[in-house]
Tab-separated table of C-alpha atoms and ligand atoms in Angstrom:
chain	number	residue	atom	x	y	z
A	3	MET	CA	34.079	123.796	86.223
A	4	GLN	CA	34.147	126.885	84.047
A	5	THR	CA	32.862	126.409	80.498
A	6	ASN	CA	34.551	128.513	77.810
A	7	ILE	CA	33.061	129.200	74.390
A	8	LEU	CA	35.872	129.874	71.916
A	9	ALA	CA	36.037	130.457	68.176
A	10	MET	CA	38.255	127.959	66.399
A	11	ASP	CA	41.884	129.046	66.104
A	12	GLU	CA	45.360	127.652	66.821
A	13	ASN	CA	44.981	128.388	70.520
A	14	SER	CA	41.515	126.882	71.053
A	15	LEU	CA	42.403	123.846	68.929
A	16	ALA	CA	45.529	123.221	71.011
A	17	GLN	CA	43.417	123.494	74.174
A	18	ALA	CA	40.838	121.124	72.714
A	19	LYS	CA	43.459	118.525	71.863
A	20	GLN	CA	45.044	118.695	75.293
A	21	LEU	CA	41.644	118.363	76.992
A	22	LEU	CA	40.662	115.370	74.847
A	23	LEU	CA	43.941	113.594	75.591
A	24	GLN	CA	43.278	114.188	79.310
A	25	GLY	CA	39.926	112.394	78.988
A	26	GLU	CA	37.738	115.533	79.039
A	27	CYS	CA	34.796	116.274	76.722
A	28	VAL	CA	34.923	119.102	74.170
A	29	ALA	CA	31.878	120.291	72.197
A	30	PHE	CA	32.359	121.053	68.501
A	31	PRO	CA	30.195	122.126	65.539
A	32	THR	CA	29.131	119.858	62.689
A	33	GLU	CA	26.830	120.455	59.695
A	34	THR	CA	24.002	118.645	61.540
A	35	VAL	CA	24.105	119.487	65.269
A	36	TYR	CA	26.854	120.191	67.833
A	37	GLY	CA	28.712	117.118	69.079
A	38	LEU	CA	30.080	116.308	72.530
A	39	GLY	CA	33.462	114.818	71.689
A	40	ALA	CA	35.796	112.581	73.663
A	41	ASP	CA	38.725	110.265	72.890
A	42	ALA	CA	37.053	107.129	71.497
A	43	ARG	CA	40.090	104.996	72.418
A	44	SER	CA	39.736	105.643	76.153
A	45	ASP	CA	37.162	103.883	78.372
A	46	ALA	CA	37.319	106.683	80.944
A	47	ALA	CA	36.847	109.438	78.348
A	48	VAL	CA	33.855	107.663	76.805
A	49	GLU	CA	32.346	107.074	80.255
A	50	ASN	CA	32.682	110.816	80.758
A	51	ILE	CA	30.338	111.453	77.800
A	52	TYR	CA	27.584	109.284	79.291
A	53	ARG	CA	28.003	110.959	82.676
A	54	VAL	CA	28.009	114.536	81.332
A	55	LYS	CA	24.878	113.966	79.203
A	56	GLY	CA	23.038	111.715	81.640
A	57	ARG	CA	22.768	109.277	78.722
A	58	PRO	CA	21.543	105.676	79.144
A	59	GLN	CA	24.518	103.276	79.052
A	60	ASP	CA	22.976	101.103	76.312
A	61	ASN	CA	22.768	103.793	73.625
A	62	PRO	CA	25.928	103.583	71.476
A	63	LEU	CA	27.948	106.510	70.139
A	64	ILE	CA	29.158	107.576	66.697
A	65	VAL	CA	32.893	107.879	66.052
A	66	HIS	CA	33.889	110.988	64.067
A	67	VAL	CA	36.990	111.189	61.862
A	68	HIS	CA	38.375	113.594	59.251
A	69	PRO	CA	38.206	112.771	55.519
A	70	GLY	CA	41.866	111.661	55.400
A	71	TYR	CA	41.501	109.174	58.253
A	72	ASP	CA	41.973	105.500	57.344
A	73	ILE	CA	38.545	104.100	58.276
A	74	SER	CA	39.654	100.567	57.390
A	75	SER	CA	41.813	100.620	60.529
A	76	LEU	CA	38.595	100.827	62.610
A	77	VAL	CA	36.067	98.702	60.716
A	78	PHE	CA	35.583	95.970	58.126
A	79	ASP	CA	33.799	97.148	55.007
A	80	GLU	CA	32.868	94.019	53.121
A	81	GLN	CA	29.821	95.103	51.174
A	82	PRO	CA	30.454	96.220	47.558
A	83	TYR	CA	27.894	99.054	47.723
A	84	VAL	CA	29.651	100.806	50.644
A	85	ARG	CA	32.329	102.424	48.497
A	86	LYS	CA	29.602	103.886	46.252
A	87	LEU	CA	27.809	105.340	49.266
A	88	ARG	CA	31.001	106.892	50.576
A	89	ASP	CA	31.825	108.378	47.155
A	90	ALA	CA	28.315	109.806	46.785
A	91	PHE	CA	27.648	111.187	50.272
A	92	LEU	CA	30.849	111.566	52.299
A	93	PRO	CA	31.973	113.783	53.854
A	94	GLY	CA	28.433	114.641	54.931
A	95	PRO	CA	25.482	113.858	57.203
A	96	LEU	CA	25.517	110.078	56.715
A	97	THR	CA	26.727	107.758	59.484
A	98	LEU	CA	27.579	104.213	58.405
A	99	VAL	CA	27.396	101.278	60.829
A	100	TYR	CA	30.093	98.679	60.029
A	101	ARG	CA	31.430	95.538	61.668
A	102	SER	CA	33.991	96.793	64.176
A	103	ARG	CA	37.638	95.818	64.409
A	104	GLY	CA	37.435	96.517	68.131
A	105	LYS	CA	40.107	99.251	67.998
A	106	VAL	CA	38.171	101.826	70.051
A	107	SER	CA	36.785	101.520	73.578
A	108	ALA	CA	34.049	98.852	73.759
A	109	LYS	CA	31.968	101.453	75.605
A	110	VAL	CA	31.511	103.404	72.338
A	111	SER	CA	29.288	100.657	70.910
A	112	CYS	CA	27.945	99.486	74.280
A	113	GLY	CA	29.302	95.995	73.645
A	114	LEU	CA	27.819	95.610	70.118
A	115	ASP	CA	30.154	94.135	67.475
A	116	THR	CA	29.450	97.080	65.154
A	117	LEU	CA	30.812	100.639	65.031
A	118	ALA	CA	29.088	103.771	63.693
A	119	VAL	CA	31.491	106.082	61.819
A	120	ARG	CA	30.813	109.579	60.537
A	121	VAL	CA	32.932	111.971	58.437
A	122	PRO	CA	31.380	115.440	58.833
A	123	SER	CA	31.463	117.991	55.992
A	124	HIS	CA	31.516	121.103	58.219
A	125	PRO	CA	34.873	122.853	57.657
A	126	ASP	CA	35.342	123.559	61.391
A	127	ALA	CA	34.490	119.954	62.293
A	128	GLN	CA	37.088	118.758	59.796
A	129	ARG	CA	39.659	121.237	61.062
A	130	PHE	CA	39.114	120.041	64.645
A	131	LEU	CA	39.216	116.344	63.701
A	132	ARG	CA	42.325	116.819	61.563
A	133	TYR	CA	44.056	118.735	64.347
A	134	VAL	CA	43.396	116.106	67.013
A	135	ASP	CA	43.805	113.210	64.509
A	136	ILE	CA	42.170	110.606	66.774
A	137	PRO	CA	38.755	108.924	66.490
A	138	VAL	CA	36.370	111.184	68.422
A	139	ALA	CA	33.250	109.608	69.947
A	140	ALA	CA	30.468	112.196	69.970
A	141	PRO	CA	26.743	112.209	70.627
A	142	SER	CA	24.723	115.386	70.178
A	143	ALA	CA	25.882	117.889	72.837
A	144	ASN	CA	22.588	118.200	74.729
A	145	ARG	CA	21.347	116.867	78.040
A	146	SER	CA	20.010	113.374	77.313
A	147	LYS	CA	16.469	113.474	75.836
A	148	HIS	CA	16.485	117.265	75.394
A	149	VAL	CA	16.405	119.076	72.037
A	150	SER	CA	19.708	118.701	70.130
A	151	PRO	CA	21.881	121.858	70.035
A	152	VAL	CA	22.316	123.814	66.800
A	153	SER	CA	24.397	126.656	68.266
A	154	ALA	CA	27.215	127.008	70.805
A	155	ARG	CA	24.746	128.837	73.091
A	156	HIS	CA	22.413	125.818	73.071
A	157	VAL	CA	25.312	123.602	74.186
A	158	TYR	CA	26.179	126.089	76.912
A	159	ASP	CA	22.576	126.205	78.156
A	160	ASP	CA	22.522	122.400	78.585
A	161	LEU	CA	26.059	121.583	79.696
A	162	HIS	CA	27.726	124.625	81.284
A	163	GLY	CA	29.644	123.706	84.414
A	164	LYS	CA	30.021	120.135	83.139
A	165	ILE	CA	32.470	120.579	80.242
A	166	PRO	CA	35.510	122.848	79.925
A	167	LEU	CA	35.279	123.936	76.270
A	168	ILE	CA	32.797	124.593	73.473
A	169	LEU	CA	34.293	125.305	70.047
A	170	ASP	CA	31.981	127.812	68.367
A	171	GLY	CA	31.378	127.369	64.638
A	172	GLY	CA	28.167	129.386	64.385
A	173	PRO	CA	24.705	127.930	63.762
A	174	CYS	CA	24.386	124.458	62.188
A	175	THR	CA	22.735	124.601	58.773
A	176	GLY	CA	21.703	120.925	58.495
A	177	GLY	CA	19.682	121.102	61.667
A	178	ILE	CA	18.819	117.444	62.315
A	179	GLU	CA	21.200	114.591	63.145
A	180	SER	CA	22.861	112.465	60.498
A	181	THR	CA	21.180	109.544	58.816
A	182	VAL	CA	22.337	106.330	60.532
A	183	CYS	CA	22.625	103.485	58.030
A	184	ASP	CA	23.628	99.881	58.707
A	185	VAL	CA	25.972	98.603	55.996
A	186	THR	CA	26.752	95.163	57.432
A	187	GLY	CA	24.182	93.324	55.305
A	188	PRO	CA	23.549	92.685	51.583
A	189	TYR	CA	21.771	96.047	51.218
A	190	PRO	CA	21.839	99.217	53.389
A	191	VAL	CA	19.237	99.649	56.128
A	192	VAL	CA	18.376	103.095	57.524
A	193	LEU	CA	18.245	102.954	61.335
A	194	ARG	CA	17.643	106.700	61.796
A	195	ALA	CA	16.280	108.952	59.038
A	196	GLY	CA	18.138	112.200	58.320
A	197	LEU	CA	19.416	114.576	55.674
A	198	VAL	CA	20.582	111.791	53.379
A	199	SER	CA	17.237	110.148	52.682
A	200	ARG	CA	16.479	106.467	52.171
A	201	GLU	CA	15.540	107.334	48.579
A	202	MET	CA	18.939	108.985	47.967
A	203	ILE	CA	20.761	105.929	49.353
A	204	ALA	CA	18.609	103.564	47.281
A	205	SER	CA	19.420	105.517	44.113
A	206	VAL	CA	23.139	104.860	44.667
A	207	ALA	CA	23.108	101.377	46.255
A	208	GLY	CA	20.242	99.958	44.170
A	209	ARG	CA	18.237	99.071	47.264
A	210	CYS	CA	17.768	100.524	50.736
A	211	GLU	CA	15.188	99.698	53.383
A	212	ALA	CA	14.043	101.574	56.464
A	213	TYR	CA	14.499	99.544	59.612
A	214	VAL	CA	11.262	98.529	61.315
A	215	PRO	CA	11.732	96.595	64.582
A	216	LYS	CA	9.752	93.364	64.587
A	217	GLU	CA	7.554	92.495	67.550
A	218	GLY	CA	9.768	91.293	70.408
A	219	GLU	CA	13.024	91.854	68.492
A	220	GLN	CA	15.890	93.634	70.217
A	221	VAL	CA	16.062	97.184	68.829
A	222	ARG	CA	18.949	97.468	66.373
A	223	SER	CA	19.623	101.162	66.920
A	224	PRO	CA	19.143	101.291	70.670
A	225	GLY	CA	18.777	105.099	70.715
A	226	MET	CA	15.483	104.868	68.874
A	227	LYS	CA	13.584	103.462	71.846
A	228	TYR	CA	14.048	106.563	73.995
A	229	LYS	CA	11.962	109.732	74.053
A	230	HIS	CA	14.074	112.436	72.461
A	231	TYR	CA	14.338	116.009	71.377
A	232	ALA	CA	11.711	117.103	73.892
A	233	PRO	CA	11.289	120.806	74.721
A	234	ALA	CA	10.821	121.707	78.403
A	235	CYS	CA	7.294	123.130	77.899
A	236	ALA	CA	4.043	121.165	77.563
A	237	THR	CA	3.138	120.117	74.004
A	238	LEU	CA	0.011	119.354	71.997
A	239	TYR	CA	0.223	117.629	68.631
A	240	PHE	CA	-2.223	117.985	65.748
A	241	ALA	CA	-2.398	116.132	62.436
A	242	ALA	CA	-1.675	118.004	59.206
A	243	ASP	CA	-5.397	118.403	58.413
A	244	ALA	CA	-6.376	119.571	61.923
A	245	ALA	CA	-5.267	123.212	61.789
A	246	GLU	CA	-8.774	124.367	62.824
A	247	ALA	CA	-8.670	122.221	65.963
A	248	ALA	CA	-5.191	123.569	66.674
A	249	ARG	CA	-6.511	127.113	66.449
A	250	ALA	CA	-9.350	126.318	68.844
A	251	ALA	CA	-6.804	124.865	71.292
A	252	LEU	CA	-4.673	127.985	70.952
A	253	GLU	CA	-7.601	130.305	71.722
A	254	GLU	CA	-8.745	128.221	74.682
A	255	ASN	CA	-5.274	128.134	76.242
A	256	VAL	CA	-4.640	131.833	75.661
A	257	ARG	CA	-7.979	132.573	77.390
A	258	ALA	CA	-6.782	130.435	80.301
A	259	GLY	CA	-3.778	132.756	80.632
A	260	LYS	CA	-1.145	130.489	79.124
A	261	ARG	CA	1.731	131.642	76.942
A	262	VAL	CA	1.295	129.581	73.760
A	263	ARG	CA	3.292	129.120	70.550
A	264	VAL	CA	2.223	127.298	67.381
A	265	LEU	CA	4.804	125.431	65.331
A	266	CYS	CA	3.700	124.779	61.749
A	267	GLU	CA	4.856	124.772	58.156
A	268	HIS	CA	4.872	127.971	56.156
A	269	THR	CA	1.614	127.390	54.245
A	270	LEU	CA	-0.318	127.190	57.549
A	271	ALA	CA	1.381	130.140	59.257
A	272	GLN	CA	-1.227	132.725	58.224
A	273	LYS	CA	-3.973	130.706	59.926
A	274	PHE	CA	-2.590	131.698	63.344
A	275	PRO	CA	-1.895	135.052	65.034
A	276	ALA	CA	1.549	136.258	63.902
A	277	GLU	CA	2.842	136.724	67.459
A	278	ALA	CA	2.174	133.052	68.274
A	279	VAL	CA	3.606	131.463	65.132
A	280	LEU	CA	6.916	129.646	64.827
A	281	ASP	CA	7.244	129.144	61.072
A	282	LEU	CA	9.149	125.953	60.219
A	283	GLY	CA	9.584	126.958	56.583
A	284	ALA	CA	8.391	125.712	53.210
A	285	ASP	CA	10.466	122.674	52.263
A	286	ALA	CA	11.996	119.755	54.139
A	287	GLU	CA	15.557	121.162	54.203
A	288	GLU	CA	14.346	124.485	55.599
A	289	MET	CA	12.233	122.712	58.210
A	290	ALA	CA	15.220	120.562	59.235
A	291	GLU	CA	17.386	123.649	59.624
A	292	ASN	CA	14.792	125.498	61.735
A	293	LEU	CA	13.267	122.706	63.840
A	294	TYR	CA	15.563	122.491	66.893
A	295	ARG	CA	16.140	126.244	67.084
A	296	LEU	CA	12.364	126.809	67.148
A	297	LEU	CA	11.773	124.051	69.735
A	298	ARG	CA	14.302	125.769	71.996
A	299	GLU	CA	12.714	129.175	71.343
A	300	ALA	CA	9.326	127.694	72.222
A	301	GLU	CA	10.428	126.317	75.564
A	302	GLU	CA	11.875	129.698	76.530
A	303	ALA	CA	8.866	131.753	75.453
A	304	ALA	CA	5.885	129.492	76.157
A	305	ASP	CA	4.103	127.283	78.677
A	306	LEU	CA	2.534	125.311	75.848
A	307	LEU	CA	3.702	124.463	72.336
A	308	ILE	CA	1.055	123.433	69.817
A	309	ALA	CA	2.597	121.606	66.863
A	310	VAL	CA	0.736	121.042	63.616
A	311	GLU	CA	2.304	118.252	61.620
A	312	PRO	CA	3.621	119.317	58.205
A	313	ALA	CA	2.452	117.246	55.238
A	314	GLU	CA	4.438	114.053	54.558
A	315	ARG	CA	6.625	114.399	51.463
A	316	GLY	CA	9.011	111.432	51.819
A	317	GLY	CA	12.742	112.076	51.419
A	318	VAL	CA	14.277	114.357	54.053
A	319	MET	CA	10.794	115.033	55.461
A	320	THR	CA	10.772	111.515	56.934
A	321	GLY	CA	13.587	112.545	59.294
A	322	VAL	CA	11.974	115.881	60.159
A	323	LEU	CA	8.634	114.243	61.018
A	324	ASN	CA	10.366	111.562	63.083
A	325	ARG	CA	12.027	114.275	65.247
A	326	LEU	CA	8.898	116.405	65.517
A	327	ARG	CA	6.733	113.473	66.618
A	328	LYS	CA	9.270	112.378	69.226
A	329	ALA	CA	9.536	115.930	70.517
A	330	CYS	CA	5.864	116.858	70.618
A	331	ALA	CA	3.664	113.777	70.200
A	332	GLY	CA	5.338	111.752	72.942
A	333	GLU	CA	6.148	108.845	70.618
B	3	TXA	O1	24.566	114.202	63.256
B	3	TXA	C1	24.872	113.399	64.147
B	3	TXA	O2	24.838	112.165	63.969
B	3	TXA	C2	25.289	113.960	65.495
B	3	TXA	C3	26.580	114.762	65.314
B	3	TXA	C4	27.162	115.230	66.606
B	3	TXA	O3	27.500	114.007	64.570
B	3	TXA	N1	25.449	112.928	66.473
B	3	TXA	C5	24.392	112.259	67.007
B	3	TXA	O4	24.730	111.323	67.967
B	3	TXA	O5	23.257	112.459	66.695
B	3	TXA	P1	23.680	110.657	68.945
B	3	TXA	O6	24.515	109.938	69.950
B	3	TXA	O7	22.759	111.675	69.466
B	3	TXA	O8	22.958	109.580	68.070
B	3	TXA	C6	23.644	108.412	67.643
B	3	TXA	C7	22.675	107.424	67.033
B	3	TXA	C8	21.802	106.770	68.083
B	3	TXA	O9	20.487	106.606	67.563
B	3	TXA	C9	22.488	105.413	68.265
B	3	TXA	O10	21.608	104.422	68.726
B	3	TXA	C10	22.989	105.124	66.865
B	3	TXA	O11	23.418	106.383	66.386
B	3	TXA	N2	24.151	104.226	66.869
B	3	TXA	C11	25.414	104.486	67.268
B	3	TXA	N3	26.197	103.403	67.161
B	3	TXA	C12	25.434	102.419	66.658
B	3	TXA	C13	25.661	101.049	66.318
B	3	TXA	N4	26.846	100.485	66.477
B	3	TXA	N5	24.608	100.335	65.847
B	3	TXA	C14	23.393	100.917	65.687
B	3	TXA	N6	23.122	102.209	65.986
B	3	TXA	C15	24.113	102.942	66.473
B	4	MG	MG1	21.242	112.790	70.367
């Protein structure tokens, strides 16, 4: 199958709609990462997503809709704080997990009685979703377990030959996936940290907890149990206060003839040779925006990536650190 990368216009949107209605997958930009979209109403189309990505069949998908879409046709929203969350953060990088009305393919939620719904803020994502005007199931458009794509080229590198069309909306500025938040209970529970932080949600809803699986309990966001975001090169992971040890490891591996890169926050960058440094940036939002692009650069340029953990700052940093550890520390 030939994979076309097209800018968004009348012609590419019409193609995208036709492909989706035929059960094919189409990649599209969002403010977080690129999504691999398919018709959420069709079992066969949703199966196609799992096949194309090589994704485990027990990791449910997020349904994407445009801001004008009537979400109440898909889910029950019983909790009084949900409207406040929607008013404060949507459209945007916050996915809410509701009790499902069962109106989309059961394969979207892998048989769970809940449904994750997201309304992206990216203008091209909205244009695409408005044009097709159906619920679009979409995981990140990468090979399963690889680094999520933040450009059309990244999608192409992972999935060319497997999907017919990538809609190109330029680089994603959010950079890490949406916050996934369960809103079925008396207060919201963050299942996956992201650009809308637990603290931000708590300030609107009054209370918000981060989900911590209890010993022996079935994982509530099944995707969290898998290794993710991993670059193709070897990785070494150092704590925030271990920059000296990281530098020793760099020197040793360079002496051994390896091509090495060091990923670290801006304040540590001058501790390493300029040609080896991948500078994540100074604050959490910058680091989120740069993280996946730099992980992909590292795997192309290096045999070994040495990551030095940025300092914990709470807020958005929680999501950045979660991704970085899964990518480089083998958690
Ligand atoms: O920013 C994003 O969320 C991107 C873009 C494309 O929108 N999408 C994305 O999808 O990251 P994916 O499939 O890579 O991650 C979806 C996450 C997984 O951790 C999954 O377990 C969780 O959402 N999830 C989906 N449906 C769920 C449900 N019903 N209950 C609990 N967790 C759910
Ligand atoms: Mg993903």
